[in-house]
Amino acid sequence: MKTTVIIPNYNGKKFLINCLNSATKSTVSASILVVDNGSTDGSKEWLAEKYPQAGVIAFDKNRGFCEAVNAGIEAAKTPYVFLLNNDTTIASDCIEKLENAMEQDNRIFSVGAKMLSMQRPELVDSAGDLYSAFGWAYAIGKEKPESRYQKRRKVFSNCAGAALYRKEYLEKTGLFDTAHFAYLEDVDIGYRARIAGYVNIVEPAAVVLHAGSGFSGSRYNEFKITHSSRNNVYLIWKNMPLFQIILNMPFLLAGFFIKYLFFWKKGFGGVYARGLLEGLRLSASGTGRERKVHFAWKNLRNYCKIQLELWVNLFRRI
């Protein structure tokens, strides 16, 4: 057994049956661990009755995505951990395909699955992430035909809703940053891996269906916009050395302004602006200063490669 499937859950009882049914039908053996974030919908009791073979870590309250998956990672006894959203259904050979891809290169930090829309499985939900000098993270292939994405490729980072990570490397880079609570935490950990010289790839043969906001809520809401804008600022502060922030400042300011106009038209301009201010406060806080990735000359080549990618991704969204 090489992989532990870690499923964070918060009031997701209605999704868990499909998720767990598919995970238990994997073509390779895998341990399953559900981390419950203080659910009040009977999830824990249902798990105990219907899936006693699944391990459960239960929090007394919602501690956020990062604390949940970190608890699962720390409890895992396998070399790989597969982080999986509760509103997903995986193909029977998904884990096998991810493991095979991981073993192609010992530099690989994470392997992402090709996530398809559960409502329209002919369309991509995510095939990895790009990140640009605008400070924008893009889900590759979002709402595009899945037939276009058939080749394994390197990506900036992977969506932690369906990605296999090498536990040994997670322990070297540090686990998911709990200061994020939710949103962009997967870009942050992928960024840290890139600074350290590791590689993130997507394996399109590993398929996952994802319900996402089509079932679980609005694509734009105050909680999501506040946390994503806050974490966007923190992500930049945390991972970019000062000289890189200065180099990218014109692009970053343009990116923030364009995003502000976008959310202002949707009636969330004030929410977005408050999120940016919260991001500045977090970056300046003791936590922000403590968790900043400090520049090391040995990683200069990796910083240069990342910077070139940030510039290229200004003109690329595929």
PDB file of C-alpha atoms in Angstrom:
ATOM      1  CA  MET A   1       0.000   0.000   0.000  1.00  0.00           C
ATOM      2  CA  LYS A   2       1.570   3.277  -1.164  1.00  0.00           C
ATOM      3  CA  THR A   3      -1.182   5.846  -0.711  1.00  0.00           C
ATOM      4  CA  THR A   4      -3.460   7.258   1.967  1.00  0.00           C
ATOM      5  CA  VAL A   5      -6.570   8.989   0.615  1.00  0.00           C
ATOM      6  CA  ILE A   6      -7.295  12.022   2.804  1.00  0.00           C
ATOM      7  CA  ILE A   7     -10.823  13.423   2.516  1.00  0.00           C
ATOM      8  CA  PRO A   8     -11.561  16.647   4.434  1.00  0.00           C
ATOM      9  CA  ASN A   9     -15.258  16.911   5.249  1.00  0.00           C
ATOM     10  CA  TYR A  10     -17.515  19.627   6.590  1.00  0.00           C
ATOM     11  CA  ASN A  11     -21.245  18.870   6.492  1.00  0.00           C
ATOM     12  CA  GLY A  12     -20.718  16.876   3.321  1.00  0.00           C
ATOM     13  CA  LYS A  13     -22.654  13.733   4.189  1.00  0.00           C
ATOM     14  CA  LYS A  14     -24.662  13.948   0.955  1.00  0.00           C
ATOM     15  CA  PHE A  15     -21.433  13.808  -1.087  1.00  0.00           C
ATOM     16  CA  LEU A  16     -19.485  11.234   0.904  1.00  0.00           C
ATOM     17  CA  ILE A  17     -21.310   8.152  -0.348  1.00  0.00           C
ATOM     18  CA  ASN A  18     -20.200   8.676  -3.973  1.00  0.00           C
ATOM     19  CA  CYS A  19     -16.710   9.758  -2.948  1.00  0.00           C
ATOM     20  CA  LEU A  20     -16.106   6.797  -0.650  1.00  0.00           C
ATOM     21  CA  ASN A  21     -17.774   4.278  -2.958  1.00  0.00           C
ATOM     22  CA  SER A  22     -15.410   5.252  -5.753  1.00  0.00           C
ATOM     23  CA  ALA A  23     -12.315   5.379  -3.524  1.00  0.00           C
ATOM     24  CA  THR A  24     -12.990   1.886  -2.150  1.00  0.00           C
ATOM     25  CA  LYS A  25     -13.189   0.475  -5.698  1.00  0.00           C
ATOM     26  CA  SER A  26      -9.656   1.524  -6.581  1.00  0.00           C
ATOM     27  CA  THR A  27      -7.555  -0.882  -8.664  1.00  0.00           C
ATOM     28  CA  VAL A  28      -4.761  -0.500  -6.085  1.00  0.00           C
ATOM     29  CA  SER A  29      -5.045  -0.790  -2.331  1.00  0.00           C
ATOM     30  CA  ALA A  30      -5.165   2.511  -0.469  1.00  0.00           C
ATOM     31  CA  SER A  31      -5.889   3.565   3.083  1.00  0.00           C
ATOM     32  CA  ILE A  32      -8.816   5.972   3.509  1.00  0.00           C
ATOM     33  CA  LEU A  33      -8.893   8.698   6.143  1.00  0.00           C
ATOM     34  CA  VAL A  34     -11.733  11.197   6.562  1.00  0.00           C
ATOM     35  CA  VAL A  35     -10.952  14.341   8.544  1.00  0.00           C
ATOM     36  CA  ASP A  36     -14.206  15.827   9.823  1.00  0.00           C
ATOM     37  CA  ASN A  37     -14.232  19.566  10.487  1.00  0.00           C
ATOM     38  CA  GLY A  38     -16.895  19.604  13.191  1.00  0.00           C
ATOM     39  CA  SER A  39     -19.803  18.575  10.957  1.00  0.00           C
ATOM     40  CA  THR A  40     -23.328  18.907  12.352  1.00  0.00           C
ATOM     41  CA  ASP A  41     -25.112  16.931   9.616  1.00  0.00           C
ATOM     42  CA  GLY A  42     -24.475  13.476  11.071  1.00  0.00           C
ATOM     43  CA  SER A  43     -21.414  12.789   8.907  1.00  0.00           C
ATOM     44  CA  LYS A  44     -19.404  11.171  11.718  1.00  0.00           C
ATOM     45  CA  GLU A  45     -22.226   8.861  12.781  1.00  0.00           C
ATOM     46  CA  TRP A  46     -22.939   7.910   9.176  1.00  0.00           C
ATOM     47  CA  LEU A  47     -19.264   7.097   8.576  1.00  0.00           C
ATOM     48  CA  ALA A  48     -19.111   4.899  11.667  1.00  0.00           C
ATOM     49  CA  GLU A  49     -22.169   2.955  10.488  1.00  0.00           C
ATOM     50  CA  LYS A  50     -21.574   2.707   6.735  1.00  0.00           C
ATOM     51  CA  TYR A  51     -17.770   2.844   6.385  1.00  0.00           C
ATOM     52  CA  PRO A  52     -16.190   1.483   9.575  1.00  0.00           C
ATOM     53  CA  GLN A  53     -13.101   0.545   7.518  1.00  0.00           C
ATOM     54  CA  ALA A  54     -12.340   4.228   6.924  1.00  0.00           C
ATOM     55  CA  GLY A  55     -10.236   6.020   9.495  1.00  0.00           C
ATOM     56  CA  VAL A  56     -11.764   9.182  10.967  1.00  0.00           C
ATOM     57  CA  ILE A  57     -10.167  12.194  12.630  1.00  0.00           C
ATOM     58  CA  ALA A  58     -12.883  14.390  14.132  1.00  0.00           C
ATOM     59  CA  PHE A  59     -12.448  18.051  15.074  1.00  0.00           C
ATOM     60  CA  ASP A  60     -14.825  19.762  17.482  1.00  0.00           C
ATOM     61  CA  LYS A  61     -15.209  22.744  15.122  1.00  0.00           C
ATOM     62  CA  ASN A  62     -14.414  23.833  11.573  1.00  0.00           C
ATOM     63  CA  ARG A  63     -10.677  24.484  11.582  1.00  0.00           C
ATOM     64  CA  GLY A  64     -10.432  24.980   7.834  1.00  0.00           C
ATOM     65  CA  PHE A  65      -9.069  22.953   4.949  1.00  0.00           C
ATOM     66  CA  CYS A  66      -5.404  23.338   5.860  1.00  0.00           C
ATOM     67  CA  GLU A  67      -5.625  22.067   9.432  1.00  0.00           C
ATOM     68  CA  ALA A  68      -7.789  19.175   8.259  1.00  0.00           C
ATOM     69  CA  VAL A  69      -5.439  17.915   5.551  1.00  0.00           C
ATOM     70  CA  ASN A  70      -2.375  18.527   7.726  1.00  0.00           C
ATOM     71  CA  ALA A  71      -3.844  16.273  10.406  1.00  0.00           C
ATOM     72  CA  GLY A  72      -4.415  13.613   7.768  1.00  0.00           C
ATOM     73  CA  ILE A  73      -0.905  13.963   6.334  1.00  0.00           C
ATOM     74  CA  GLU A  74       0.669  13.650   9.773  1.00  0.00           C
ATOM     75  CA  ALA A  75      -1.402  10.537  10.526  1.00  0.00           C
ATOM     76  CA  ALA A  76      -0.626   8.843   7.187  1.00  0.00           C
ATOM     77  CA  LYS A  77       1.789   5.889   7.237  1.00  0.00           C
ATOM     78  CA  THR A  78       2.279   5.677   3.470  1.00  0.00           C
ATOM     79  CA  PRO A  79       4.850   7.400   1.197  1.00  0.00           C
ATOM     80  CA  TYR A  80       2.103   9.194  -0.764  1.00  0.00           C
ATOM     81  CA  VAL A  81      -1.015  11.079   0.299  1.00  0.00           C
ATOM     82  CA  PHE A  82      -3.928  11.704  -2.062  1.00  0.00           C
ATOM     83  CA  LEU A  83      -5.898  14.790  -1.037  1.00  0.00           C
ATOM     84  CA  LEU A  84      -9.457  14.471  -2.284  1.00  0.00           C
ATOM     85  CA  ASN A  85     -12.456  16.778  -1.959  1.00  0.00           C
ATOM     86  CA  ASN A  86     -15.573  15.132  -0.545  1.00  0.00           C
ATOM     87  CA  ASP A  87     -17.686  16.233  -3.561  1.00  0.00           C
ATOM     88  CA  THR A  88     -15.762  14.076  -6.020  1.00  0.00           C
ATOM     89  CA  THR A  89     -15.998  10.675  -7.675  1.00  0.00           C
ATOM     90  CA  ILE A  90     -12.761   9.082  -8.883  1.00  0.00           C
ATOM     91  CA  ALA A  91     -12.195   6.592 -11.694  1.00  0.00           C
ATOM     92  CA  SER A  92     -11.239   3.126 -10.446  1.00  0.00           C
ATOM     93  CA  ASP A  93      -7.706   3.432 -11.870  1.00  0.00           C
ATOM     94  CA  CYS A  94      -7.181   7.048 -10.772  1.00  0.00           C
ATOM     95  CA  ILE A  95      -4.883   6.329  -7.823  1.00  0.00           C
ATOM     96  CA  GLU A  96      -2.934   3.748  -9.822  1.00  0.00           C
ATOM     97  CA  LYS A  97      -2.342   6.264 -12.634  1.00  0.00           C
ATOM     98  CA  LEU A  98      -1.218   8.924 -10.150  1.00  0.00           C
ATOM     99  CA  GLU A  99       1.207   6.546  -8.426  1.00  0.00           C
ATOM    100  CA  ASN A 100       2.672   5.448 -11.757  1.00  0.00           C
ATOM    101  CA  ALA A 101       3.231   9.057 -12.799  1.00  0.00           C
ATOM    102  CA  MET A 102       4.826   9.927  -9.450  1.00  0.00           C
ATOM    103  CA  GLU A 103       7.336   7.138  -9.840  1.00  0.00           C
ATOM    104  CA  GLN A 104       8.592   8.402 -13.208  1.00  0.00           C
ATOM    105  CA  ASP A 105      10.805  11.081 -11.632  1.00  0.00           C
ATOM    106  CA  ASN A 106      12.063  11.490  -8.066  1.00  0.00           C
ATOM    107  CA  ARG A 107      11.894  15.291  -8.432  1.00  0.00           C
ATOM    108  CA  ILE A 108       8.088  15.196  -8.576  1.00  0.00           C
ATOM    109  CA  PHE A 109       6.430  16.851  -5.591  1.00  0.00           C
ATOM    110  CA  SER A 110       2.787  16.432  -6.644  1.00  0.00           C
ATOM    111  CA  VAL A 111       0.725  14.797  -9.375  1.00  0.00           C
ATOM    112  CA  GLY A 112      -2.679  16.268 -10.075  1.00  0.00           C
ATOM    113  CA  ALA A 113      -5.639  14.410 -11.508  1.00  0.00           C
ATOM    114  CA  LYS A 114      -7.636  15.768 -14.435  1.00  0.00           C
ATOM    115  CA  MET A 115     -10.766  17.095 -12.739  1.00  0.00           C
ATOM    116  CA  LEU A 116     -13.915  17.139 -14.862  1.00  0.00           C
ATOM    117  CA  SER A 117     -17.264  18.786 -14.200  1.00  0.00           C
ATOM    118  CA  MET A 118     -19.671  16.300 -12.650  1.00  0.00           C
ATOM    119  CA  GLN A 119     -22.589  18.019 -14.382  1.00  0.00           C
ATOM    120  CA  ARG A 120     -20.834  18.131 -17.785  1.00  0.00           C
ATOM    121  CA  PRO A 121     -18.002  15.574 -17.774  1.00  0.00           C
ATOM    122  CA  GLU A 122     -16.962  16.558 -21.284  1.00  0.00           C
ATOM    123  CA  LEU A 123     -15.630  19.809 -19.765  1.00  0.00           C
ATOM    124  CA  VAL A 124     -12.551  20.320 -17.599  1.00  0.00           C
ATOM    125  CA  ASP A 125     -12.869  21.703 -14.089  1.00  0.00           C
ATOM    126  CA  SER A 126      -9.113  21.835 -13.475  1.00  0.00           C
ATOM    127  CA  ALA A 127      -6.009  20.339 -15.068  1.00  0.00           C
ATOM    128  CA  GLY A 128      -3.494  21.991 -12.771  1.00  0.00           C
ATOM    129  CA  ASP A 129      -2.738  25.645 -12.065  1.00  0.00           C
ATOM    130  CA  LEU A 130      -0.833  28.430 -13.754  1.00  0.00           C
ATOM    131  CA  TYR A 131       0.343  31.492 -11.835  1.00  0.00           C
ATOM    132  CA  SER A 132       1.241  34.815 -13.449  1.00  0.00           C
ATOM    133  CA  ALA A 133       3.020  38.059 -12.604  1.00  0.00           C
ATOM    134  CA  PHE A 134      -0.441  39.657 -12.301  1.00  0.00           C
ATOM    135  CA  GLY A 135      -0.745  37.665  -9.072  1.00  0.00           C
ATOM    136  CA  TRP A 136      -3.459  35.561 -10.667  1.00  0.00           C
ATOM    137  CA  ALA A 137      -3.810  31.794 -10.378  1.00  0.00           C
ATOM    138  CA  TYR A 138      -5.607  30.073 -13.256  1.00  0.00           C
ATOM    139  CA  ALA A 139      -7.237  26.660 -13.297  1.00  0.00           C
ATOM    140  CA  ILE A 140      -5.919  25.186 -16.545  1.00  0.00           C
ATOM    141  CA  GLY A 141      -8.643  24.144 -18.968  1.00  0.00           C
ATOM    142  CA  LYS A 142     -11.549  25.510 -16.915  1.00  0.00           C
ATOM    143  CA  GLU A 143     -14.799  24.832 -18.836  1.00  0.00           C
ATOM    144  CA  LYS A 144     -12.905  23.706 -21.957  1.00  0.00           C
ATOM    145  CA  PRO A 145     -13.326  20.336 -23.734  1.00  0.00           C
ATOM    146  CA  GLU A 146     -11.509  17.591 -21.853  1.00  0.00           C
ATOM    147  CA  SER A 147     -10.326  16.091 -25.158  1.00  0.00           C
ATOM    148  CA  ARG A 148      -7.774  18.918 -25.425  1.00  0.00           C
ATOM    149  CA  TYR A 149      -5.965  17.755 -22.293  1.00  0.00           C
ATOM    150  CA  GLN A 150      -4.566  14.304 -22.936  1.00  0.00           C
ATOM    151  CA  LYS A 151      -0.834  14.791 -22.365  1.00  0.00           C
ATOM    152  CA  ARG A 152       1.055  14.715 -19.085  1.00  0.00           C
ATOM    153  CA  ARG A 153       2.535  18.159 -18.437  1.00  0.00           C
ATOM    154  CA  LYS A 154       4.343  20.280 -15.886  1.00  0.00           C
ATOM    155  CA  VAL A 155       2.220  22.867 -14.070  1.00  0.00           C
ATOM    156  CA  PHE A 156       2.931  25.602 -11.545  1.00  0.00           C
ATOM    157  CA  SER A 157       0.911  23.830  -8.840  1.00  0.00           C
ATOM    158  CA  ASN A 158      -1.960  21.391  -8.462  1.00  0.00           C
ATOM    159  CA  CYS A 159      -5.478  21.727  -7.130  1.00  0.00           C
ATOM    160  CA  ALA A 160      -5.426  20.039  -3.732  1.00  0.00           C
ATOM    161  CA  GLY A 161      -8.977  18.833  -4.372  1.00  0.00           C
ATOM    162  CA  ALA A 162      -7.507  15.834  -6.221  1.00  0.00           C
ATOM    163  CA  ALA A 163      -3.722  15.594  -6.056  1.00  0.00           C
ATOM    164  CA  LEU A 164      -1.152  13.043  -4.940  1.00  0.00           C
ATOM    165  CA  TYR A 165       1.748  14.388  -2.839  1.00  0.00           C
ATOM    166  CA  ARG A 166       5.009  12.814  -1.787  1.00  0.00           C
ATOM    167  CA  LYS A 167       4.889  12.902   2.015  1.00  0.00           C
ATOM    168  CA  GLU A 168       8.674  13.055   2.397  1.00  0.00           C
ATOM    169  CA  TYR A 169       8.811  16.277   0.384  1.00  0.00           C
ATOM    170  CA  LEU A 170       5.836  17.779   2.214  1.00  0.00           C
ATOM    171  CA  GLU A 171       7.816  17.345   5.410  1.00  0.00           C
ATOM    172  CA  LYS A 172      10.740  19.207   3.830  1.00  0.00           C
ATOM    173  CA  THR A 173       8.767  22.152   2.439  1.00  0.00           C
ATOM    174  CA  GLY A 174       6.392  22.340   5.394  1.00  0.00           C
ATOM    175  CA  LEU A 175       2.741  21.308   5.326  1.00  0.00           C
ATOM    176  CA  PHE A 176      -0.201  23.455   4.246  1.00  0.00           C
ATOM    177  CA  ASP A 177      -0.112  26.930   5.788  1.00  0.00           C
ATOM    178  CA  THR A 178      -3.002  27.209   8.249  1.00  0.00           C
ATOM    179  CA  ALA A 179      -2.911  31.008   7.968  1.00  0.00           C
ATOM    180  CA  HIS A 180      -4.739  30.569   4.645  1.00  0.00           C
ATOM    181  CA  PHE A 181      -7.676  28.717   6.269  1.00  0.00           C
ATOM    182  CA  ALA A 182      -9.001  28.134   2.727  1.00  0.00           C
ATOM    183  CA  TYR A 183      -8.187  29.191  -0.877  1.00  0.00           C
ATOM    184  CA  LEU A 184      -4.785  29.401  -2.611  1.00  0.00           C
ATOM    185  CA  GLU A 185      -3.184  27.132  -0.013  1.00  0.00           C
ATOM    186  CA  ASP A 186      -2.453  24.648  -2.810  1.00  0.00           C
ATOM    187  CA  VAL A 187      -0.777  27.322  -4.964  1.00  0.00           C
ATOM    188  CA  ASP A 188       1.297  28.328  -1.935  1.00  0.00           C
ATOM    189  CA  ILE A 189       2.548  24.815  -1.260  1.00  0.00           C
ATOM    190  CA  GLY A 190       3.236  24.271  -4.949  1.00  0.00           C
ATOM    191  CA  TYR A 191       5.151  27.568  -5.019  1.00  0.00           C
ATOM    192  CA  ARG A 192       7.300  26.514  -2.063  1.00  0.00           C
ATOM    193  CA  ALA A 193       8.015  23.210  -3.786  1.00  0.00           C
ATOM    194  CA  ARG A 194       9.108  25.045  -6.930  1.00  0.00           C
ATOM    195  CA  ILE A 195      11.459  27.281  -4.938  1.00  0.00           C
ATOM    196  CA  ALA A 196      13.024  24.123  -3.486  1.00  0.00           C
ATOM    197  CA  GLY A 197      13.524  22.707  -6.995  1.00  0.00           C
ATOM    198  CA  TYR A 198      10.719  20.152  -7.091  1.00  0.00           C
ATOM    199  CA  VAL A 199       8.278  19.598  -9.961  1.00  0.00           C
ATOM    200  CA  ASN A 200       4.461  19.510 -10.150  1.00  0.00           C
ATOM    201  CA  ILE A 201       2.739  17.644 -12.976  1.00  0.00           C
ATOM    202  CA  VAL A 202      -0.771  16.694 -14.095  1.00  0.00           C
ATOM    203  CA  GLU A 203      -1.622  13.152 -15.149  1.00  0.00           C
ATOM    204  CA  PRO A 204      -4.650  13.407 -17.499  1.00  0.00           C
ATOM    205  CA  ALA A 205      -5.188   9.635 -17.441  1.00  0.00           C
ATOM    206  CA  ALA A 206      -6.188   9.977 -13.771  1.00  0.00           C
ATOM    207  CA  VAL A 207      -9.787  11.229 -13.916  1.00  0.00           C
ATOM    208  CA  VAL A 208     -11.891  12.757 -11.155  1.00  0.00           C
ATOM    209  CA  LEU A 209     -15.442  14.102 -11.420  1.00  0.00           C
ATOM    210  CA  HIS A 210     -15.997  17.210  -9.282  1.00  0.00           C
ATOM    211  CA  ALA A 211     -19.341  18.674  -8.261  1.00  0.00           C
ATOM    212  CA  GLY A 212     -17.914  22.050  -7.224  1.00  0.00           C
ATOM    213  CA  SER A 213     -20.004  25.205  -7.031  1.00  0.00           C
ATOM    214  CA  GLY A 214     -22.555  23.789  -9.439  1.00  0.00           C
ATOM    215  CA  PHE A 215     -23.920  21.721  -6.558  1.00  0.00           C
ATOM    216  CA  SER A 216     -22.391  23.185  -3.436  1.00  0.00           C
ATOM    217  CA  GLY A 217     -22.881  26.932  -3.777  1.00  0.00           C
ATOM    218  CA  SER A 218     -22.294  30.156  -5.674  1.00  0.00           C
ATOM    219  CA  ARG A 219     -19.068  30.655  -7.603  1.00  0.00           C
ATOM    220  CA  TYR A 220     -18.755  34.139  -6.060  1.00  0.00           C
ATOM    221  CA  ASN A 221     -19.597  34.826  -2.430  1.00  0.00           C
ATOM    222  CA  GLU A 222     -18.306  37.057   0.346  1.00  0.00           C
ATOM    223  CA  PHE A 223     -16.394  34.321   2.189  1.00  0.00           C
ATOM    224  CA  LYS A 224     -14.587  33.122  -0.942  1.00  0.00           C
ATOM    225  CA  ILE A 225     -13.748  36.608  -2.255  1.00  0.00           C
ATOM    226  CA  THR A 226     -12.495  37.839   1.128  1.00  0.00           C
ATOM    227  CA  HIS A 227     -10.254  34.834   1.721  1.00  0.00           C
ATOM    228  CA  SER A 228      -8.963  34.531  -1.845  1.00  0.00           C
ATOM    229  CA  SER A 229      -8.010  38.235  -2.075  1.00  0.00           C
ATOM    230  CA  ARG A 230      -6.470  38.173   1.401  1.00  0.00           C
ATOM    231  CA  ASN A 231      -4.499  35.045   0.609  1.00  0.00           C
ATOM    232  CA  ASN A 232      -3.428  36.426  -2.751  1.00  0.00           C
ATOM    233  CA  VAL A 233      -1.524  39.234  -1.029  1.00  0.00           C
ATOM    234  CA  TYR A 234      -0.115  36.855   1.574  1.00  0.00           C
ATOM    235  CA  LEU A 235       0.971  34.363  -1.104  1.00  0.00           C
ATOM    236  CA  ILE A 236       3.028  37.049  -2.866  1.00  0.00           C
ATOM    237  CA  TRP A 237       4.580  38.403   0.321  1.00  0.00           C
ATOM    238  CA  LYS A 238       5.395  34.938   1.609  1.00  0.00           C
ATOM    239  CA  ASN A 239       7.047  33.447  -1.467  1.00  0.00           C
ATOM    240  CA  MET A 240       8.633  36.353  -3.329  1.00  0.00           C
ATOM    241  CA  PRO A 241      11.876  37.924  -2.088  1.00  0.00           C
ATOM    242  CA  LEU A 242      11.796  41.733  -1.931  1.00  0.00           C
ATOM    243  CA  PHE A 243      13.649  42.181  -5.226  1.00  0.00           C
ATOM    244  CA  GLN A 244      11.099  39.947  -6.979  1.00  0.00           C
ATOM    245  CA  ILE A 245       8.164  41.855  -5.496  1.00  0.00           C
ATOM    246  CA  ILE A 246       9.694  45.132  -6.762  1.00  0.00           C
ATOM    247  CA  LEU A 247      10.350  43.589 -10.194  1.00  0.00           C
ATOM    248  CA  ASN A 248       6.731  42.457 -10.481  1.00  0.00           C
ATOM    249  CA  MET A 249       5.084  45.455  -8.807  1.00  0.00           C
ATOM    250  CA  PRO A 250       3.715  47.082 -12.025  1.00  0.00           C
ATOM    251  CA  PHE A 251       2.079  43.792 -13.025  1.00  0.00           C
ATOM    252  CA  LEU A 252       0.791  43.074  -9.529  1.00  0.00           C
ATOM    253  CA  LEU A 253      -0.808  46.511  -9.174  1.00  0.00           C
ATOM    254  CA  ALA A 254      -2.420  46.126 -12.586  1.00  0.00           C
ATOM    255  CA  GLY A 255      -3.680  42.679 -11.622  1.00  0.00           C
ATOM    256  CA  PHE A 256      -5.221  43.888  -8.365  1.00  0.00           C
ATOM    257  CA  PHE A 257      -6.876  46.842 -10.109  1.00  0.00           C
ATOM    258  CA  ILE A 258      -8.387  44.668 -12.848  1.00  0.00           C
ATOM    259  CA  LYS A 259      -9.689  42.214 -10.250  1.00  0.00           C
ATOM    260  CA  TYR A 260     -11.162  45.091  -8.231  1.00  0.00           C
ATOM    261  CA  LEU A 261     -13.053  46.334 -11.300  1.00  0.00           C
ATOM    262  CA  PHE A 262     -14.265  42.802 -12.014  1.00  0.00           C
ATOM    263  CA  PHE A 263     -15.669  42.335  -8.504  1.00  0.00           C
ATOM    264  CA  TRP A 264     -16.990  45.913  -8.348  1.00  0.00           C
ATOM    265  CA  LYS A 265     -19.179  45.144 -11.375  1.00  0.00           C
ATOM    266  CA  LYS A 266     -20.513  42.087  -9.539  1.00  0.00           C
ATOM    267  CA  GLY A 267     -21.235  44.126  -6.412  1.00  0.00           C
ATOM    268  CA  PHE A 268     -18.271  42.831  -4.396  1.00  0.00           C
ATOM    269  CA  GLY A 269     -15.780  45.674  -4.830  1.00  0.00           C
ATOM    270  CA  GLY A 270     -15.762  46.563  -1.131  1.00  0.00           C
ATOM    271  CA  VAL A 271     -15.426  42.918  -0.122  1.00  0.00           C
ATOM    272  CA  TYR A 272     -12.429  42.466  -2.431  1.00  0.00           C
ATOM    273  CA  ALA A 273     -10.736  45.642  -1.141  1.00  0.00           C
ATOM    274  CA  ARG A 274     -11.218  44.558   2.487  1.00  0.00           C
ATOM    275  CA  GLY A 275      -9.682  41.214   1.654  1.00  0.00           C
ATOM    276  CA  LEU A 276      -6.590  42.938   0.228  1.00  0.00           C
ATOM    277  CA  LEU A 277      -6.234  44.990   3.415  1.00  0.00           C
ATOM    278  CA  GLU A 278      -6.549  41.847   5.516  1.00  0.00           C
ATOM    279  CA  GLY A 279      -3.811  40.309   3.381  1.00  0.00           C
ATOM    280  CA  LEU A 280      -1.501  43.241   4.095  1.00  0.00           C
ATOM    281  CA  ARG A 281      -2.208  42.929   7.819  1.00  0.00           C
ATOM    282  CA  LEU A 282      -1.549  39.188   7.752  1.00  0.00           C
ATOM    283  CA  SER A 283       1.715  39.679   5.862  1.00  0.00           C
ATOM    284  CA  ALA A 284       2.902  42.282   8.391  1.00  0.00           C
ATOM    285  CA  SER A 285       1.857  40.193  11.399  1.00  0.00           C
ATOM    286  CA  GLY A 286       4.128  37.992  13.452  1.00  0.00           C
ATOM    287  CA  THR A 287       2.699  34.947  11.706  1.00  0.00           C
ATOM    288  CA  GLY A 288       3.335  36.443   8.262  1.00  0.00           C
ATOM    289  CA  ARG A 289       6.925  37.375   9.066  1.00  0.00           C
ATOM    290  CA  GLU A 290       7.625  34.013  10.678  1.00  0.00           C
ATOM    291  CA  ARG A 291       6.317  31.988   7.725  1.00  0.00           C
ATOM    292  CA  LYS A 292       7.946  33.998   4.942  1.00  0.00           C
ATOM    293  CA  VAL A 293      10.179  31.855   2.723  1.00  0.00           C
ATOM    294  CA  HIS A 294      13.617  33.383   3.132  1.00  0.00           C
ATOM    295  CA  PHE A 295      15.769  33.774   0.042  1.00  0.00           C
ATOM    296  CA  ALA A 296      18.700  31.369  -0.306  1.00  0.00           C
ATOM    297  CA  TRP A 297      21.358  31.732  -2.994  1.00  0.00           C
ATOM    298  CA  LYS A 298      21.270  27.991  -3.660  1.00  0.00           C
ATOM    299  CA  ASN A 299      17.716  28.475  -4.990  1.00  0.00           C
ATOM    300  CA  LEU A 300      18.544  31.414  -7.296  1.00  0.00           C
ATOM    301  CA  ARG A 301      18.204  29.296 -10.423  1.00  0.00           C
ATOM    302  CA  ASN A 302      14.775  28.124  -9.279  1.00  0.00           C
ATOM    303  CA  TYR A 303      13.664  31.723  -8.622  1.00  0.00           C
ATOM    304  CA  CYS A 304      14.785  32.693 -12.131  1.00  0.00           C
ATOM    305  CA  LYS A 305      12.863  29.812 -13.699  1.00  0.00           C
ATOM    306  CA  ILE A 306       9.768  30.743 -11.710  1.00  0.00           C
ATOM    307  CA  GLN A 307      10.051  34.401 -12.737  1.00  0.00           C
ATOM    308  CA  LEU A 308      10.267  33.536 -16.424  1.00  0.00           C
ATOM    309  CA  GLU A 309       7.180  31.367 -15.999  1.00  0.00           C
ATOM    310  CA  LEU A 310       5.305  34.219 -14.277  1.00  0.00           C
ATOM    311  CA  TRP A 311       6.021  36.462 -17.256  1.00  0.00           C
ATOM    312  CA  VAL A 312       5.084  33.828 -19.844  1.00  0.00           C
ATOM    313  CA  ASN A 313       1.827  33.171 -18.000  1.00  0.00           C
ATOM    314  CA  LEU A 314       0.814  36.829 -18.428  1.00  0.00           C
ATOM    315  CA  PHE A 315      -0.152  35.839 -21.964  1.00  0.00           C
ATOM    316  CA  ARG A 316      -1.221  32.262 -21.382  1.00  0.00           C
ATOM    317  CA  ARG A 317      -4.443  30.821 -20.026  1.00  0.00           C
ATOM    318  CA  ILE A 318      -5.069  27.357 -21.382  1.00  0.00           C
TER     319      ILE A 318
END
